[in-house]
mmCIF file of C-alpha atoms and ligand atoms in Angstrom:
data_model
loop_
_atom_site.group_PDB
_atom_site.id
_atom_site.type_symbol
_atom_site.label_atom_id
_atom_site.label_comp_id
_atom_site.label_asym_id
_atom_site.label_seq_id
_atom_site.Cartn_x
_atom_site.Cartn_y
_atom_site.Cartn_z
ATOM 1 C CA MET A 30 12.236 13.269 -13.516
ATOM 2 C CA LEU A 31 8.531 12.577 -13.952
ATOM 3 C CA ASN A 32 7.235 11.449 -17.276
ATOM 4 C CA LYS A 33 3.662 12.653 -17.648
ATOM 5 C CA ASP A 34 2.996 10.298 -20.566
ATOM 6 C CA VAL A 35 3.414 7.142 -18.517
ATOM 7 C CA MET A 36 0.129 5.467 -17.642
ATOM 8 C CA VAL A 37 -0.700 5.086 -13.962
ATOM 9 C CA VAL A 38 -3.633 3.075 -12.637
ATOM 10 C CA ALA A 39 -4.297 4.202 -9.050
ATOM 11 C CA ILE A 40 -6.084 1.760 -6.744
ATOM 12 C CA ASP A 41 -6.893 2.980 -3.223
ATOM 13 C CA GLY A 42 -8.937 1.561 -0.371
ATOM 14 C CA PRO A 43 -8.872 0.339 3.228
ATOM 15 C CA SER A 44 -7.051 -2.757 4.541
ATOM 16 C CA ALA A 45 -8.089 -6.104 3.119
ATOM 17 C CA SER A 46 -10.449 -4.563 0.585
ATOM 18 C CA GLY A 47 -8.854 -6.838 -2.005
ATOM 19 C CA LYS A 48 -6.519 -4.140 -3.369
ATOM 20 C CA SER A 49 -3.344 -6.217 -3.427
ATOM 21 C CA THR A 50 -4.718 -9.250 -5.227
ATOM 22 C CA VAL A 51 -6.757 -7.123 -7.609
ATOM 23 C CA SER A 52 -3.871 -4.722 -8.359
ATOM 24 C CA ARG A 53 -1.438 -7.565 -9.043
ATOM 25 C CA GLU A 54 -3.901 -9.245 -11.416
ATOM 26 C CA VAL A 55 -4.754 -5.999 -13.199
ATOM 27 C CA ALA A 56 -1.032 -5.282 -13.692
ATOM 28 C CA LEU A 57 -0.493 -8.808 -15.031
ATOM 29 C CA LYS A 58 -3.385 -8.527 -17.493
ATOM 30 C CA LEU A 59 -2.385 -5.055 -18.726
ATOM 31 C CA LYS A 60 1.356 -5.962 -18.737
ATOM 32 C CA PHE A 61 2.036 -3.018 -16.425
ATOM 33 C CA THR A 62 4.428 -2.981 -13.452
ATOM 34 C CA TYR A 63 2.875 -3.452 -9.996
ATOM 35 C CA VAL A 64 3.734 -1.144 -7.086
ATOM 36 C CA ASP A 65 2.532 -1.775 -3.527
ATOM 37 C CA SER A 66 2.951 1.648 -1.888
ATOM 38 C CA GLY A 67 2.087 0.209 1.556
ATOM 39 C CA SER A 68 5.240 -1.907 1.362
ATOM 40 C CA LEU A 69 7.340 1.295 1.542
ATOM 41 C CA TYR A 70 5.633 2.384 4.768
ATOM 42 C CA ARG A 71 5.984 -1.168 6.033
ATOM 43 C CA GLY A 72 9.671 -1.145 5.032
ATOM 44 C CA MET A 73 10.289 2.038 7.011
ATOM 45 C CA THR A 74 8.486 0.452 9.984
ATOM 46 C CA TRP A 75 10.533 -2.738 9.701
ATOM 47 C CA LYS A 76 13.755 -0.711 9.649
ATOM 48 C CA CYS A 77 12.722 1.241 12.790
ATOM 49 C CA ILE A 78 11.915 -1.962 14.681
ATOM 50 C CA ARG A 79 15.178 -3.530 13.549
ATOM 51 C CA GLU A 80 17.216 -0.524 14.670
ATOM 52 C CA GLY A 81 15.310 -0.170 17.961
ATOM 53 C CA VAL A 82 13.832 3.202 16.989
ATOM 54 C CA ASP A 83 10.566 4.042 18.769
ATOM 55 C CA VAL A 84 7.891 4.582 16.079
ATOM 56 C CA LYS A 85 6.178 7.107 18.328
ATOM 57 C CA MET A 86 9.266 9.380 18.246
ATOM 58 C CA PRO A 87 9.078 11.088 14.830
ATOM 59 C CA GLU A 88 12.431 12.893 15.148
ATOM 60 C CA PHE A 89 14.295 9.572 15.502
ATOM 61 C CA VAL A 90 12.274 7.977 12.702
ATOM 62 C CA ILE A 91 13.089 10.915 10.392
ATOM 63 C CA ASP A 92 16.763 10.760 11.287
ATOM 64 C CA LEU A 93 16.882 7.050 10.449
ATOM 65 C CA MET A 94 14.922 7.667 7.216
ATOM 66 C CA ASN A 95 17.451 10.272 6.085
ATOM 67 C CA ARG A 96 20.378 7.962 6.799
ATOM 68 C CA MET A 97 19.084 4.747 5.259
ATOM 69 C CA LYS A 98 19.729 3.728 1.664
ATOM 70 C CA LEU A 99 16.550 2.747 -0.165
ATOM 71 C CA GLU A 100 17.052 1.119 -3.558
ATOM 72 C CA PHE A 101 14.327 -0.003 -5.971
ATOM 73 C CA PHE A 102 14.338 -2.638 -8.682
ATOM 74 C CA ALA A 103 11.695 -4.374 -10.777
ATOM 75 C CA GLU A 104 11.506 -8.155 -10.845
ATOM 76 C CA ASN A 105 8.935 -9.856 -13.069
ATOM 77 C CA ARG A 106 7.122 -6.534 -13.338
ATOM 78 C CA VAL A 107 6.851 -6.134 -9.562
ATOM 79 C CA VAL A 108 8.707 -3.260 -7.872
ATOM 80 C CA ARG A 109 10.780 -4.340 -4.869
ATOM 81 C CA PHE A 110 13.371 -2.628 -2.720
ATOM 82 C CA THR A 111 16.275 -3.097 -0.351
ATOM 83 C CA ILE A 112 17.051 -0.989 2.718
ATOM 84 C CA ASP A 113 20.758 -0.677 3.407
ATOM 85 C CA GLY A 114 21.233 -3.657 1.113
ATOM 86 C CA GLU A 115 18.700 -5.921 2.857
ATOM 87 C CA ASP A 116 15.438 -7.222 1.397
ATOM 88 C CA PRO A 117 12.846 -7.300 4.229
ATOM 89 C CA GLY A 118 10.763 -9.904 2.320
ATOM 90 C CA GLN A 119 7.946 -11.521 4.275
ATOM 91 C CA GLN A 120 8.904 -9.629 7.451
ATOM 92 C CA LEU A 121 6.950 -6.715 6.009
ATOM 93 C CA ARG A 122 3.769 -8.665 6.845
ATOM 94 C CA SER A 123 4.805 -9.562 10.420
ATOM 95 C CA GLU A 124 2.656 -8.593 13.411
ATOM 96 C CA PRO A 125 5.011 -5.932 14.869
ATOM 97 C CA VAL A 126 5.138 -4.182 11.490
ATOM 98 C CA ARG A 127 1.367 -4.516 11.037
ATOM 99 C CA GLU A 128 0.672 -2.932 14.414
ATOM 100 C CA CYS A 129 3.099 0.022 14.020
ATOM 101 C CA VAL A 130 2.843 0.917 10.330
ATOM 102 C CA SER A 131 -0.021 3.399 10.683
ATOM 103 C CA ASP A 132 1.994 5.428 13.236
ATOM 104 C CA ILE A 133 4.893 5.652 10.793
ATOM 105 C CA ALA A 134 2.554 6.488 7.896
ATOM 106 C CA ALA A 135 1.053 9.382 9.869
ATOM 107 C CA ILE A 136 4.381 11.259 10.085
ATOM 108 C CA PRO A 137 4.204 14.087 7.483
ATOM 109 C CA GLU A 138 7.959 13.977 6.699
ATOM 110 C CA VAL A 139 7.778 10.233 6.075
ATOM 111 C CA ARG A 140 4.832 10.744 3.718
ATOM 112 C CA HIS A 141 6.622 13.527 1.855
ATOM 113 C CA PHE A 142 9.686 11.300 1.409
ATOM 114 C CA MET A 143 7.648 8.278 0.246
ATOM 115 C CA VAL A 144 5.410 10.274 -2.110
ATOM 116 C CA ASN A 145 8.553 11.492 -3.912
ATOM 117 C CA LYS A 146 9.844 7.934 -4.203
ATOM 118 C CA LEU A 147 6.452 6.695 -5.433
ATOM 119 C CA ARG A 148 6.289 9.355 -8.153
ATOM 120 C CA GLN A 149 9.651 8.142 -9.446
ATOM 121 C CA MET A 150 8.210 4.659 -10.072
ATOM 122 C CA VAL A 151 7.194 5.734 -13.587
ATOM 123 C CA GLN A 152 10.851 4.984 -14.386
ATOM 124 C CA PHE A 153 9.643 1.355 -14.626
ATOM 125 C CA GLY A 154 7.053 2.238 -17.315
ATOM 126 C CA ALA A 155 3.264 1.965 -17.070
ATOM 127 C CA ILE A 156 2.265 1.074 -13.506
ATOM 128 C CA VAL A 157 -0.579 -0.126 -11.323
ATOM 129 C CA MET A 158 -0.062 1.400 -7.881
ATOM 130 C CA GLU A 159 -2.140 0.529 -4.843
ATOM 131 C CA GLY A 160 -2.395 2.388 -1.552
ATOM 132 C CA ARG A 161 -4.328 4.929 0.473
ATOM 133 C CA ASP A 162 -3.515 8.232 -1.244
ATOM 134 C CA ILE A 163 -2.439 7.288 -4.755
ATOM 135 C CA GLY A 164 -5.380 8.894 -6.588
ATOM 136 C CA SER A 165 -5.647 11.782 -4.137
ATOM 137 C CA VAL A 166 -2.008 12.812 -3.552
ATOM 138 C CA VAL A 167 0.601 10.774 -5.427
ATOM 139 C CA PHE A 168 -0.955 10.801 -8.912
ATOM 140 C CA PRO A 169 -4.046 13.049 -8.667
ATOM 141 C CA ASP A 170 -4.001 13.668 -12.451
ATOM 142 C CA SER A 171 -4.263 10.021 -13.402
ATOM 143 C CA PRO A 172 -7.428 9.361 -15.426
ATOM 144 C CA PHE A 173 -7.559 5.830 -13.975
ATOM 145 C CA LYS A 174 -8.535 6.001 -10.323
ATOM 146 C CA PHE A 175 -10.351 3.270 -8.434
ATOM 147 C CA TYR A 176 -11.436 3.023 -4.821
ATOM 148 C CA LEU A 177 -12.015 -0.526 -3.597
ATOM 149 C CA ASP A 178 -14.104 -1.103 -0.528
ATOM 150 C CA ALA A 179 -15.862 -3.966 1.272
ATOM 151 C CA ASP A 180 -17.789 -4.307 4.539
ATOM 152 C CA PRO A 181 -15.503 -4.500 7.623
ATOM 153 C CA GLU A 182 -16.703 -8.028 8.488
ATOM 154 C CA GLU A 183 -15.932 -9.251 4.981
ATOM 155 C CA ARG A 184 -12.516 -7.556 5.092
ATOM 156 C CA ALA A 185 -11.779 -9.197 8.455
ATOM 157 C CA ARG A 186 -12.765 -12.580 6.992
ATOM 158 C CA ARG A 187 -10.376 -12.065 4.071
ATOM 159 C CA ARG A 188 -7.472 -10.917 6.265
ATOM 160 C CA HIS A 189 -8.107 -13.811 8.676
ATOM 161 C CA ALA A 190 -7.910 -16.306 5.799
ATOM 162 C CA GLU A 191 -4.596 -14.709 4.730
ATOM 163 C CA LEU A 192 -3.196 -15.005 8.256
ATOM 164 C CA ILE A 193 -4.199 -18.643 8.515
ATOM 165 C CA GLU A 194 -2.373 -19.278 5.256
ATOM 166 C CA MET A 195 0.735 -17.311 6.275
ATOM 167 C CA GLU A 196 1.012 -17.998 9.990
ATOM 168 C CA GLY A 197 -1.257 -21.014 10.527
ATOM 169 C CA GLN A 198 -3.308 -19.107 13.102
ATOM 170 C CA GLY A 199 -5.441 -16.014 13.668
ATOM 171 C CA ASP A 200 -8.458 -14.934 15.664
ATOM 172 C CA VAL A 201 -11.162 -13.352 13.499
ATOM 173 C CA GLU A 202 -12.354 -10.998 16.280
ATOM 174 C CA LYS A 203 -8.787 -9.783 16.882
ATOM 175 C CA VAL A 204 -8.314 -9.271 13.155
ATOM 176 C CA LEU A 205 -11.507 -7.186 12.975
ATOM 177 C CA ASP A 206 -10.304 -5.086 15.921
ATOM 178 C CA SER A 207 -6.888 -4.545 14.383
ATOM 179 C CA LEU A 208 -8.413 -3.578 11.002
ATOM 180 C CA LYS A 209 -10.768 -1.107 12.642
ATOM 181 C CA ARG A 210 -7.904 0.462 14.620
ATOM 182 C CA ARG A 211 -5.831 0.866 11.461
ATOM 183 C CA ASP A 212 -8.831 2.227 9.481
ATOM 184 C CA GLN A 213 -9.435 4.746 12.246
ATOM 185 C CA LYS A 214 -5.790 5.921 12.210
ATOM 186 C CA ASP A 215 -5.643 5.997 8.395
ATOM 187 C CA THR A 216 -8.865 7.975 7.929
ATOM 188 C CA THR A 217 -8.314 10.513 10.708
ATOM 189 C CA ARG A 218 -4.636 11.403 10.313
ATOM 190 C CA LYS A 219 -3.917 15.012 9.334
ATOM 191 C CA THR A 220 -1.673 14.328 6.331
ATOM 192 C CA ALA A 221 -3.192 12.540 3.338
ATOM 193 C CA PRO A 222 -5.916 10.577 5.147
ATOM 194 C CA LEU A 223 -7.550 7.650 3.388
ATOM 195 C CA GLN A 224 -10.364 9.108 1.297
ATOM 196 C CA ILE A 225 -12.158 8.525 -1.981
ATOM 197 C CA PRO A 226 -10.080 10.448 -4.554
ATOM 198 C CA LEU A 227 -11.921 12.982 -6.665
ATOM 199 C CA GLY A 228 -13.230 11.290 -9.800
ATOM 200 C CA ALA A 229 -12.473 7.745 -8.581
ATOM 201 C CA HIS A 230 -14.654 4.829 -9.599
ATOM 202 C CA VAL A 231 -15.841 3.313 -6.294
ATOM 203 C CA ILE A 232 -16.156 -0.472 -6.324
ATOM 204 C CA ASN A 233 -17.729 -2.237 -3.352
ATOM 205 C CA SER A 234 -16.386 -5.762 -3.619
ATOM 206 C CA THR A 235 -18.248 -7.300 -0.647
ATOM 207 C CA SER A 236 -20.152 -9.698 -2.862
ATOM 208 C CA MET A 237 -17.932 -9.637 -5.928
ATOM 209 C CA SER A 238 -15.235 -12.133 -6.852
ATOM 210 C CA ILE A 239 -11.649 -11.013 -7.472
ATOM 211 C CA GLU A 240 -12.089 -11.897 -11.165
ATOM 212 C CA GLU A 241 -15.150 -9.666 -11.469
ATOM 213 C CA VAL A 242 -13.343 -6.681 -9.938
ATOM 214 C CA VAL A 243 -10.232 -7.266 -12.064
ATOM 215 C CA SER A 244 -12.210 -7.531 -15.258
ATOM 216 C CA LEU A 245 -14.153 -4.339 -14.462
ATOM 217 C CA ILE A 246 -10.941 -2.355 -14.006
ATOM 218 C CA VAL A 247 -9.124 -3.884 -16.991
ATOM 219 C CA LYS A 248 -12.124 -3.181 -19.248
ATOM 220 C CA GLU A 249 -12.318 0.425 -18.124
ATOM 221 C CA VAL A 250 -8.595 1.059 -18.612
ATOM 222 C CA SER A 251 -8.510 -0.773 -21.963
ATOM 223 C CA ALA A 252 -11.574 1.082 -23.224
ATOM 224 C CA ALA A 253 -9.743 4.331 -22.589
ATOM 225 C CA GLY A 254 -6.772 3.139 -24.625
ATOM 226 C CA GLY A 255 -4.658 1.658 -21.809
HETATM 227 O O1 CDP B 320 -2.292 -4.767 3.204
HETATM 228 P P1 CDP B 320 -3.029 -3.658 3.876
HETATM 229 O O2 CDP B 320 -4.060 -3.019 2.996
HETATM 230 O O3 CDP B 320 -3.532 -4.000 5.215
HETATM 231 O O4 CDP B 320 -1.964 -2.535 4.185
HETATM 232 P P2 CDP B 320 -0.890 -1.871 3.246
HETATM 233 O O5 CDP B 320 -1.467 -1.460 1.931
HETATM 234 O O6 CDP B 320 0.315 -2.724 3.233
HETATM 235 O O7 CDP B 320 -0.582 -0.523 4.061
HETATM 236 C C1 CDP B 320 -0.117 -0.582 5.380
HETATM 237 C C2 CDP B 320 -0.316 0.776 6.018
HETATM 238 O O8 CDP B 320 0.525 1.733 5.355
HETATM 239 C C3 CDP B 320 -1.720 1.357 5.956
HETATM 240 O O9 CDP B 320 -2.535 0.931 7.023
HETATM 241 C C4 CDP B 320 -1.444 2.845 6.019
HETATM 242 O O10 CDP B 320 -1.275 3.261 7.345
HETATM 243 C C5 CDP B 320 -0.107 2.987 5.303
HETATM 244 N N1 CDP B 320 -0.208 3.433 3.899
HETATM 245 C C6 CDP B 320 -0.380 4.769 3.670
HETATM 246 O O11 CDP B 320 -0.514 5.542 4.597
HETATM 247 N N2 CDP B 320 -0.391 5.259 2.395
HETATM 248 C C7 CDP B 320 -0.255 4.417 1.354
HETATM 249 N N3 CDP B 320 -0.258 4.920 0.125
HETATM 250 C C8 CDP B 320 -0.120 3.039 1.576
HETATM 251 C C9 CDP B 320 -0.114 2.557 2.881
#
């Protein structure tokens, strides 16, 4: 059941716009629970790859989705999940998942399924949820909607730095290409494309620090009684 009184801060934006770091920090400061909606689409992608299901064959993806057991839990105010009892952990950020996730996220039935799951996250109390369609589709009535953006080159630089840290390697040109491909798929898909939600506060973080963005959002939510 949905509880309309639970506060939801919706943070949308393209890849590597700083959403994850900012959303985590905002949740920490406000003492809200953090939800990374992209991790659900990544989880579905991981499961398909693991089970040898072709992500370009929606009927097989949907069949697997309907059979798998997805369970959520909150740990240190971060929502996590298991699929058929397994925690995909860092594999959610692996290259195969990264390259296929936008195909999975474009399947309308998958979106419908995930949007329902995401709406149930209010069971964990006040939340900060980041994604592509949180302010536009999942929680369109939330009074706290933000859209984070940054220039593609700056986003590629940020994602490249992340890859170096995680995998010890990464080619900045390849990263820029991959980001652009994903942006293209996410903004042009028929169901719930990435867009600026109505009434969202747009923040271009190209030349802002994480702290500046976090403090802007926290101030705005706190000023409104959050
Ligand atoms: O970390 P990054 O911003 O690159 O990606 P993410 O937030 O983990 O999302 C991965 C992919 O899932 C996106 O490229 C979208 O295709 C999809 N996604 C979506 O369609 N809707 C959401 N609410 C969140 C993610």
